[in-house]
Short mmCIF file of N, CA and C in Angstrom, two decimals:
data_model
loop_
_atom_site.label_atom_id
_atom_site.label_comp_id
_atom_site.label_asym_id
_atom_site.label_seq_id
_atom_site.Cartn_x
_atom_site.Cartn_y
_atom_site.Cartn_z
N GLU A 1 -186.35 -54.00 -21.84
CA GLU A 1 -185.22 -53.34 -21.18
C GLU A 1 -184.67 -54.26 -20.08
N TRP A 2 -183.35 -54.26 -19.93
CA TRP A 2 -182.70 -55.12 -18.95
C TRP A 2 -182.86 -54.59 -17.54
N LYS A 3 -182.95 -55.50 -16.61
CA LYS A 3 -183.06 -55.16 -15.20
C LYS A 3 -181.67 -55.27 -14.56
N TRP A 4 -181.15 -54.16 -14.06
CA TRP A 4 -179.84 -54.14 -13.40
C TRP A 4 -180.02 -54.15 -11.90
N GLU A 5 -179.22 -54.92 -11.22
CA GLU A 5 -179.16 -54.90 -9.76
C GLU A 5 -177.98 -54.02 -9.37
N HIS A 6 -178.25 -52.76 -9.05
CA HIS A 6 -177.18 -51.82 -8.71
C HIS A 6 -176.83 -51.94 -7.23
N PRO A 7 -175.52 -51.84 -6.89
CA PRO A 7 -175.15 -51.87 -5.47
C PRO A 7 -175.73 -50.67 -4.73
N GLU A 8 -176.04 -50.87 -3.48
CA GLU A 8 -176.67 -49.83 -2.66
C GLU A 8 -175.84 -48.54 -2.62
N ASN A 9 -174.51 -48.67 -2.54
CA ASN A 9 -173.63 -47.50 -2.46
C ASN A 9 -173.06 -47.09 -3.81
N GLY A 10 -173.60 -47.63 -4.90
CA GLY A 10 -173.11 -47.28 -6.23
C GLY A 10 -171.87 -48.08 -6.59
N TYR A 11 -171.24 -47.67 -7.66
CA TYR A 11 -170.04 -48.36 -8.16
C TYR A 11 -168.83 -47.60 -7.64
N VAL A 12 -168.05 -48.28 -6.78
CA VAL A 12 -167.00 -47.61 -6.02
C VAL A 12 -165.69 -48.38 -6.10
N ILE A 13 -164.60 -47.63 -6.30
CA ILE A 13 -163.25 -48.15 -6.12
C ILE A 13 -162.63 -47.32 -5.01
N ARG A 14 -162.01 -47.99 -4.05
CA ARG A 14 -161.33 -47.32 -2.94
C ARG A 14 -159.84 -47.62 -3.02
N GLN A 15 -159.04 -46.61 -2.70
CA GLN A 15 -157.60 -46.77 -2.57
C GLN A 15 -157.30 -46.74 -1.08
N LYS A 16 -156.94 -47.90 -0.54
CA LYS A 16 -156.69 -48.01 0.89
C LYS A 16 -155.51 -48.95 1.10
N ASP A 17 -154.61 -48.56 2.02
CA ASP A 17 -153.40 -49.34 2.30
C ASP A 17 -152.59 -49.59 1.02
N CYS A 18 -152.57 -48.57 0.16
CA CYS A 18 -151.85 -48.63 -1.13
C CYS A 18 -152.27 -49.83 -1.98
N ARG A 19 -153.57 -50.10 -1.98
CA ARG A 19 -154.17 -51.12 -2.83
C ARG A 19 -155.50 -50.58 -3.34
N PHE A 20 -155.90 -51.05 -4.51
CA PHE A 20 -157.24 -50.76 -5.00
C PHE A 20 -158.18 -51.83 -4.47
N HIS A 21 -159.38 -51.43 -4.10
CA HIS A 21 -160.42 -52.35 -3.65
C HIS A 21 -161.69 -52.02 -4.41
N PRO A 22 -162.34 -52.96 -5.05
CA PRO A 22 -162.04 -54.39 -5.15
C PRO A 22 -161.00 -54.66 -6.23
N ASP A 23 -160.67 -55.95 -6.41
CA ASP A 23 -159.72 -56.35 -7.45
C ASP A 23 -160.35 -56.27 -8.84
N LEU A 24 -161.65 -56.39 -8.91
CA LEU A 24 -162.40 -56.29 -10.17
C LEU A 24 -163.76 -55.70 -9.84
N LEU A 25 -164.18 -54.73 -10.64
CA LEU A 25 -165.48 -54.11 -10.46
C LEU A 25 -166.25 -54.19 -11.77
N VAL A 26 -167.45 -54.76 -11.73
CA VAL A 26 -168.32 -54.83 -12.89
C VAL A 26 -169.26 -53.64 -12.82
N VAL A 27 -169.27 -52.86 -13.91
CA VAL A 27 -170.05 -51.61 -13.96
C VAL A 27 -170.81 -51.58 -15.28
N PRO A 28 -172.10 -51.25 -15.24
CA PRO A 28 -172.83 -51.13 -16.52
C PRO A 28 -172.31 -49.93 -17.32
N ALA A 29 -172.32 -50.07 -18.62
CA ALA A 29 -171.93 -48.95 -19.48
C ALA A 29 -172.77 -47.73 -19.13
N ASN A 30 -172.13 -46.58 -19.11
CA ASN A 30 -172.73 -45.27 -18.85
C ASN A 30 -173.12 -45.05 -17.40
N ALA A 31 -172.65 -45.90 -16.49
CA ALA A 31 -172.89 -45.71 -15.06
C ALA A 31 -171.79 -44.84 -14.46
N ALA A 32 -172.09 -44.23 -13.33
CA ALA A 32 -171.11 -43.40 -12.63
C ALA A 32 -170.23 -44.26 -11.73
N LEU A 33 -168.95 -44.01 -11.79
CA LEU A 33 -167.97 -44.65 -10.93
C LEU A 33 -167.44 -43.60 -9.97
N MET A 34 -167.34 -43.96 -8.69
CA MET A 34 -166.75 -43.07 -7.69
C MET A 34 -165.44 -43.69 -7.22
N VAL A 35 -164.36 -42.91 -7.22
CA VAL A 35 -163.05 -43.38 -6.78
C VAL A 35 -162.64 -42.55 -5.57
N TYR A 36 -162.31 -43.23 -4.47
CA TYR A 36 -161.95 -42.58 -3.22
C TYR A 36 -160.48 -42.87 -2.90
N ASN A 37 -159.80 -41.88 -2.35
CA ASN A 37 -158.46 -42.08 -1.81
C ASN A 37 -158.58 -42.04 -0.29
N ASP A 38 -158.50 -43.19 0.35
CA ASP A 38 -158.58 -43.29 1.80
C ASP A 38 -157.21 -43.28 2.46
N ASP A 39 -156.16 -43.16 1.65
CA ASP A 39 -154.79 -43.18 2.17
C ASP A 39 -154.28 -41.78 2.46
N PRO A 40 -153.27 -41.66 3.32
CA PRO A 40 -152.69 -40.35 3.63
C PRO A 40 -151.58 -39.95 2.64
N VAL A 41 -151.64 -40.51 1.42
CA VAL A 41 -150.63 -40.22 0.39
C VAL A 41 -151.32 -39.94 -0.94
N LEU A 42 -150.56 -39.36 -1.86
CA LEU A 42 -151.04 -39.09 -3.22
C LEU A 42 -151.14 -40.40 -4.00
N HIS A 43 -152.25 -40.57 -4.73
CA HIS A 43 -152.40 -41.65 -5.69
C HIS A 43 -152.81 -41.02 -7.02
N ASN A 44 -152.81 -41.83 -8.06
CA ASN A 44 -153.45 -41.40 -9.30
C ASN A 44 -154.17 -42.59 -9.90
N ILE A 45 -155.13 -42.29 -10.73
CA ILE A 45 -155.97 -43.31 -11.33
C ILE A 45 -155.74 -43.22 -12.83
N ASN A 46 -155.14 -44.26 -13.38
CA ASN A 46 -154.82 -44.28 -14.81
C ASN A 46 -155.55 -45.44 -15.45
N THR A 47 -156.48 -45.14 -16.34
CA THR A 47 -157.24 -46.17 -17.04
C THR A 47 -156.85 -46.27 -18.51
N GLY A 48 -155.98 -45.42 -18.96
CA GLY A 48 -155.69 -45.33 -20.39
C GLY A 48 -156.64 -44.37 -21.07
N GLN A 49 -157.85 -44.23 -20.55
CA GLN A 49 -158.80 -43.24 -21.06
C GLN A 49 -158.65 -41.92 -20.30
N TRP A 50 -158.29 -42.03 -19.02
CA TRP A 50 -158.04 -40.85 -18.20
C TRP A 50 -156.99 -41.19 -17.15
N ASN A 51 -156.25 -40.16 -16.77
CA ASN A 51 -155.14 -40.30 -15.83
C ASN A 51 -155.19 -39.08 -14.92
N ILE A 52 -155.66 -39.28 -13.68
CA ILE A 52 -155.96 -38.16 -12.79
C ILE A 52 -155.31 -38.37 -11.44
N ALA A 53 -154.61 -37.36 -10.96
CA ALA A 53 -154.02 -37.41 -9.62
C ALA A 53 -155.12 -37.25 -8.57
N GLN A 54 -154.94 -37.95 -7.46
CA GLN A 54 -155.91 -37.86 -6.38
C GLN A 54 -155.15 -37.72 -5.06
N PRO A 55 -154.93 -36.48 -4.60
CA PRO A 55 -154.19 -36.26 -3.36
C PRO A 55 -154.94 -36.78 -2.14
N LYS A 56 -154.21 -36.92 -1.04
CA LYS A 56 -154.86 -37.31 0.22
C LYS A 56 -155.92 -36.28 0.57
N ASN A 57 -156.96 -36.71 1.25
CA ASN A 57 -158.07 -35.86 1.70
C ASN A 57 -158.80 -35.17 0.55
N SER A 58 -158.69 -35.70 -0.66
CA SER A 58 -159.39 -35.09 -1.79
C SER A 58 -160.82 -35.60 -1.87
N LYS A 59 -161.63 -34.86 -2.59
CA LYS A 59 -163.01 -35.29 -2.83
C LYS A 59 -162.98 -36.52 -3.72
N PRO A 60 -164.01 -37.35 -3.64
CA PRO A 60 -164.06 -38.51 -4.53
C PRO A 60 -164.07 -38.06 -5.99
N LEU A 61 -163.46 -38.87 -6.81
CA LEU A 61 -163.45 -38.64 -8.25
C LEU A 61 -164.67 -39.34 -8.84
N LYS A 62 -165.44 -38.63 -9.65
CA LYS A 62 -166.62 -39.23 -10.29
C LYS A 62 -166.41 -39.24 -11.79
N LYS A 63 -166.56 -40.42 -12.39
CA LYS A 63 -166.42 -40.58 -13.83
C LYS A 63 -167.57 -41.43 -14.36
N ILE A 64 -168.05 -41.08 -15.53
CA ILE A 64 -169.04 -41.89 -16.22
C ILE A 64 -168.27 -42.86 -17.11
N LEU A 65 -168.54 -44.16 -16.95
CA LEU A 65 -167.82 -45.17 -17.72
C LEU A 65 -168.57 -45.49 -19.00
N ARG A 66 -167.94 -45.18 -20.09
CA ARG A 66 -168.54 -45.43 -21.40
C ARG A 66 -167.80 -46.58 -22.08
N PHE A 67 -168.56 -47.41 -22.76
CA PHE A 67 -167.95 -48.49 -23.52
C PHE A 67 -167.31 -47.88 -24.76
N GLN A 68 -166.00 -48.10 -24.91
CA GLN A 68 -165.28 -47.53 -26.05
C GLN A 68 -164.48 -48.62 -26.77
N GLY A 69 -165.16 -49.72 -27.09
CA GLY A 69 -164.54 -50.76 -27.87
C GLY A 69 -163.88 -51.88 -27.07
N ARG A 70 -163.73 -51.71 -25.78
CA ARG A 70 -163.19 -52.79 -24.97
C ARG A 70 -163.91 -52.79 -23.63
N SER A 71 -164.16 -54.00 -23.13
CA SER A 71 -164.92 -54.11 -21.89
C SER A 71 -164.03 -54.17 -20.66
N LEU A 72 -162.88 -54.83 -20.75
CA LEU A 72 -162.01 -55.02 -19.60
C LEU A 72 -160.94 -53.94 -19.60
N ILE A 73 -160.93 -53.13 -18.55
CA ILE A 73 -160.01 -52.00 -18.46
C ILE A 73 -159.11 -52.15 -17.24
N ARG A 74 -157.83 -52.05 -17.47
CA ARG A 74 -156.85 -52.08 -16.38
C ARG A 74 -156.75 -50.69 -15.77
N VAL A 75 -156.76 -50.65 -14.45
CA VAL A 75 -156.59 -49.40 -13.71
C VAL A 75 -155.33 -49.53 -12.87
N ASN A 76 -154.46 -48.55 -12.96
CA ASN A 76 -153.25 -48.59 -12.15
C ASN A 76 -152.95 -47.21 -11.57
N CYS A 77 -152.05 -47.22 -10.60
CA CYS A 77 -151.55 -45.99 -9.99
C CYS A 77 -150.12 -45.83 -10.47
N ASP A 78 -149.83 -44.75 -11.18
CA ASP A 78 -148.48 -44.53 -11.70
C ASP A 78 -147.47 -44.23 -10.59
N ILE A 79 -147.96 -43.86 -9.42
CA ILE A 79 -147.07 -43.54 -8.30
C ILE A 79 -146.64 -44.81 -7.57
N HIS A 80 -147.55 -45.76 -7.44
CA HIS A 80 -147.28 -47.02 -6.74
C HIS A 80 -147.48 -48.16 -7.75
N SER A 81 -146.39 -48.67 -8.30
CA SER A 81 -146.45 -49.58 -9.44
C SER A 81 -147.19 -50.89 -9.15
N TRP A 82 -147.29 -51.29 -7.90
CA TRP A 82 -147.97 -52.54 -7.56
C TRP A 82 -149.48 -52.40 -7.48
N MET A 83 -149.98 -51.17 -7.50
CA MET A 83 -151.43 -50.96 -7.39
C MET A 83 -152.10 -51.20 -8.75
N GLU A 84 -153.03 -52.16 -8.76
CA GLU A 84 -153.73 -52.49 -9.99
C GLU A 84 -155.11 -53.05 -9.65
N THR A 85 -156.08 -52.68 -10.44
CA THR A 85 -157.41 -53.27 -10.37
C THR A 85 -157.96 -53.31 -11.78
N TRP A 86 -159.14 -53.87 -11.94
CA TRP A 86 -159.76 -54.00 -13.26
C TRP A 86 -161.21 -53.56 -13.18
N ILE A 87 -161.68 -52.94 -14.24
CA ILE A 87 -163.09 -52.58 -14.40
C ILE A 87 -163.61 -53.32 -15.62
N TYR A 88 -164.74 -53.98 -15.46
CA TYR A 88 -165.42 -54.59 -16.60
C TYR A 88 -166.64 -53.75 -16.90
N ILE A 89 -166.68 -53.14 -18.08
CA ILE A 89 -167.83 -52.34 -18.48
C ILE A 89 -168.81 -53.28 -19.18
N ALA A 90 -169.91 -53.55 -18.49
CA ALA A 90 -170.89 -54.53 -18.97
C ALA A 90 -171.92 -53.85 -19.86
N GLN A 91 -172.24 -54.53 -20.94
CA GLN A 91 -173.26 -54.02 -21.85
C GLN A 91 -174.60 -54.70 -21.64
N SER A 92 -174.63 -55.67 -20.72
CA SER A 92 -175.88 -56.30 -20.31
C SER A 92 -175.72 -56.74 -18.86
N PRO A 93 -176.82 -56.99 -18.16
CA PRO A 93 -176.71 -57.42 -16.76
C PRO A 93 -176.34 -58.90 -16.62
N TYR A 94 -176.16 -59.58 -17.74
CA TYR A 94 -175.85 -61.01 -17.69
C TYR A 94 -174.34 -61.20 -17.64
N CYS A 95 -173.79 -60.89 -16.46
CA CYS A 95 -172.35 -61.01 -16.23
C CYS A 95 -172.14 -61.31 -14.75
N ALA A 96 -170.95 -61.79 -14.44
CA ALA A 96 -170.66 -62.16 -13.06
C ALA A 96 -169.16 -62.16 -12.83
N THR A 97 -168.78 -62.06 -11.57
CA THR A 97 -167.40 -62.29 -11.18
C THR A 97 -167.37 -63.61 -10.41
N THR A 98 -166.22 -64.25 -10.43
CA THR A 98 -166.12 -65.53 -9.74
C THR A 98 -165.93 -65.32 -8.25
N GLY A 99 -166.34 -66.33 -7.51
CA GLY A 99 -166.08 -66.36 -6.07
C GLY A 99 -164.68 -66.89 -5.83
N ALA A 100 -164.32 -67.04 -4.57
CA ALA A 100 -162.99 -67.54 -4.20
C ALA A 100 -162.75 -68.94 -4.75
N ASP A 101 -163.83 -69.69 -4.98
CA ASP A 101 -163.69 -71.06 -5.50
C ASP A 101 -163.66 -71.11 -7.03
N GLY A 102 -163.72 -69.93 -7.68
CA GLY A 102 -163.67 -69.89 -9.14
C GLY A 102 -165.01 -70.09 -9.82
N ARG A 103 -166.06 -70.23 -9.05
CA ARG A 103 -167.39 -70.46 -9.63
C ARG A 103 -168.14 -69.14 -9.80
N PHE A 104 -169.07 -69.16 -10.74
CA PHE A 104 -169.96 -68.02 -10.92
C PHE A 104 -171.33 -68.52 -11.34
N ARG A 105 -172.31 -67.66 -11.18
CA ARG A 105 -173.69 -68.01 -11.53
C ARG A 105 -174.34 -66.76 -12.13
N ILE A 106 -175.01 -66.95 -13.24
CA ILE A 106 -175.78 -65.87 -13.86
C ILE A 106 -177.21 -66.38 -13.93
N GLU A 107 -178.10 -65.68 -13.26
CA GLU A 107 -179.48 -66.16 -13.15
C GLU A 107 -180.43 -65.38 -14.05
N ASP A 108 -181.59 -65.98 -14.27
CA ASP A 108 -182.69 -65.36 -15.02
C ASP A 108 -182.31 -64.97 -16.44
N VAL A 109 -181.48 -65.80 -17.07
CA VAL A 109 -181.10 -65.54 -18.46
C VAL A 109 -182.25 -66.01 -19.35
N PRO A 110 -182.75 -65.15 -20.23
CA PRO A 110 -183.84 -65.56 -21.11
C PRO A 110 -183.40 -66.70 -22.03
N PRO A 111 -184.33 -67.57 -22.43
CA PRO A 111 -183.98 -68.63 -23.37
C PRO A 111 -183.37 -68.05 -24.65
N GLY A 112 -182.39 -68.78 -25.19
CA GLY A 112 -181.76 -68.33 -26.43
C GLY A 112 -180.33 -68.84 -26.54
N SER A 113 -179.67 -68.45 -27.61
CA SER A 113 -178.27 -68.82 -27.85
C SER A 113 -177.41 -67.59 -27.58
N TYR A 114 -176.28 -67.84 -26.91
CA TYR A 114 -175.42 -66.74 -26.46
C TYR A 114 -173.95 -67.06 -26.71
N LYS A 115 -173.18 -66.01 -26.93
CA LYS A 115 -171.72 -66.09 -26.92
C LYS A 115 -171.28 -65.66 -25.54
N VAL A 116 -170.50 -66.50 -24.87
CA VAL A 116 -170.02 -66.21 -23.52
C VAL A 116 -168.52 -65.94 -23.59
N THR A 117 -168.09 -64.89 -22.91
CA THR A 117 -166.67 -64.56 -22.83
C THR A 117 -166.25 -64.63 -21.37
N VAL A 118 -165.17 -65.35 -21.11
CA VAL A 118 -164.60 -65.46 -19.77
C VAL A 118 -163.19 -64.89 -19.85
N SER A 119 -162.90 -63.91 -18.99
CA SER A 119 -161.60 -63.23 -19.05
C SER A 119 -160.86 -63.34 -17.73
N HIS A 120 -159.55 -63.46 -17.84
CA HIS A 120 -158.65 -63.43 -16.69
C HIS A 120 -157.50 -62.50 -17.07
N PRO A 121 -157.13 -61.56 -16.19
CA PRO A 121 -156.11 -60.58 -16.59
C PRO A 121 -154.75 -61.18 -16.95
N ALA A 122 -154.40 -62.30 -16.35
CA ALA A 122 -153.09 -62.90 -16.65
C ALA A 122 -153.19 -64.09 -17.58
N LEU A 123 -154.34 -64.75 -17.63
CA LEU A 123 -154.46 -66.00 -18.39
C LEU A 123 -155.21 -65.85 -19.71
N GLY A 124 -155.72 -64.67 -19.98
CA GLY A 124 -156.35 -64.42 -21.27
C GLY A 124 -157.86 -64.53 -21.25
N THR A 125 -158.41 -64.77 -22.44
CA THR A 125 -159.85 -64.79 -22.65
C THR A 125 -160.24 -66.06 -23.38
N GLN A 126 -161.37 -66.61 -22.99
CA GLN A 126 -161.96 -67.74 -23.69
C GLN A 126 -163.38 -67.37 -24.08
N LYS A 127 -163.80 -67.81 -25.26
CA LYS A 127 -165.15 -67.57 -25.74
C LYS A 127 -165.77 -68.89 -26.15
N PHE A 128 -167.06 -69.02 -25.87
CA PHE A 128 -167.78 -70.23 -26.27
C PHE A 128 -169.25 -69.89 -26.43
N ASP A 129 -169.97 -70.79 -27.10
CA ASP A 129 -171.40 -70.62 -27.33
C ASP A 129 -172.17 -71.51 -26.37
N ILE A 130 -173.29 -71.00 -25.87
CA ILE A 130 -174.21 -71.82 -25.08
C ILE A 130 -175.63 -71.56 -25.56
N THR A 131 -176.48 -72.53 -25.31
CA THR A 131 -177.91 -72.36 -25.58
C THR A 131 -178.65 -72.65 -24.29
N VAL A 132 -179.54 -71.74 -23.93
CA VAL A 132 -180.32 -71.86 -22.71
C VAL A 132 -181.78 -72.09 -23.10
N GLY A 133 -182.34 -73.20 -22.61
CA GLY A 133 -183.75 -73.47 -22.84
C GLY A 133 -184.60 -72.84 -21.75
N ASP A 134 -185.89 -72.79 -21.96
CA ASP A 134 -186.82 -72.21 -20.99
C ASP A 134 -186.74 -72.98 -19.67
N GLY A 135 -186.40 -72.29 -18.58
CA GLY A 135 -186.31 -72.90 -17.26
C GLY A 135 -185.11 -73.81 -17.07
N GLN A 136 -184.20 -73.80 -18.00
CA GLN A 136 -183.05 -74.71 -17.99
C GLN A 136 -181.86 -74.09 -17.25
N THR A 137 -181.10 -74.95 -16.56
CA THR A 137 -179.81 -74.55 -15.98
C THR A 137 -178.71 -75.14 -16.84
N VAL A 138 -177.75 -74.31 -17.21
CA VAL A 138 -176.64 -74.74 -18.04
C VAL A 138 -175.37 -74.65 -17.22
N GLU A 139 -174.56 -75.70 -17.23
CA GLU A 139 -173.26 -75.68 -16.57
C GLU A 139 -172.18 -75.74 -17.62
N GLN A 140 -171.11 -74.97 -17.39
CA GLN A 140 -170.01 -74.93 -18.35
C GLN A 140 -168.70 -74.86 -17.57
N ASP A 141 -167.83 -75.82 -17.79
CA ASP A 141 -166.49 -75.77 -17.18
C ASP A 141 -165.58 -74.92 -18.08
N VAL A 142 -164.74 -74.12 -17.45
CA VAL A 142 -163.77 -73.31 -18.17
C VAL A 142 -162.42 -73.59 -17.55
N LEU A 143 -161.48 -73.99 -18.36
CA LEU A 143 -160.14 -74.31 -17.86
C LEU A 143 -159.14 -73.37 -18.53
N PHE A 144 -158.45 -72.59 -17.73
CA PHE A 144 -157.38 -71.73 -18.23
C PHE A 144 -156.06 -72.46 -18.04
N ARG A 145 -155.24 -72.41 -19.04
CA ARG A 145 -153.89 -73.00 -18.94
C ARG A 145 -152.88 -71.86 -18.84
N PRO A 146 -151.85 -72.04 -18.02
CA PRO A 146 -150.83 -70.98 -17.92
C PRO A 146 -150.22 -70.70 -19.28
N ARG A 147 -149.90 -69.44 -19.51
CA ARG A 147 -149.29 -69.05 -20.79
C ARG A 147 -147.84 -69.36 -20.79
#
């Protein structure tokens, strides 16, 4: 069984200053997501799977995120067109988000051959194969070209 490192406060999206925070949230399949509206205005959360209004001062919205054929899900607010975030529903703990420098690290990957998928909401998806040996560190450069 895989070992997940869950955040102390759970998986949370906050709506504050008419923005979603964070810009991308990685959540294991079948985990609970909590969505908060910290703004003094009405928002809604539209994932394509569900579309729910969240008035100011409302209770947090709790949803169980199930993998339904796609891992990367766009979340938007139909009331404020500029509000957008992304949820990645992970089927294994071997995933990461990049830092400000574009780098990422996935540790403690068991030896074996893997298909790796790297996604960017505007630049698309790249897939490649890697093989990890016992105790080995693998580096892989990924270059996205503008569409």
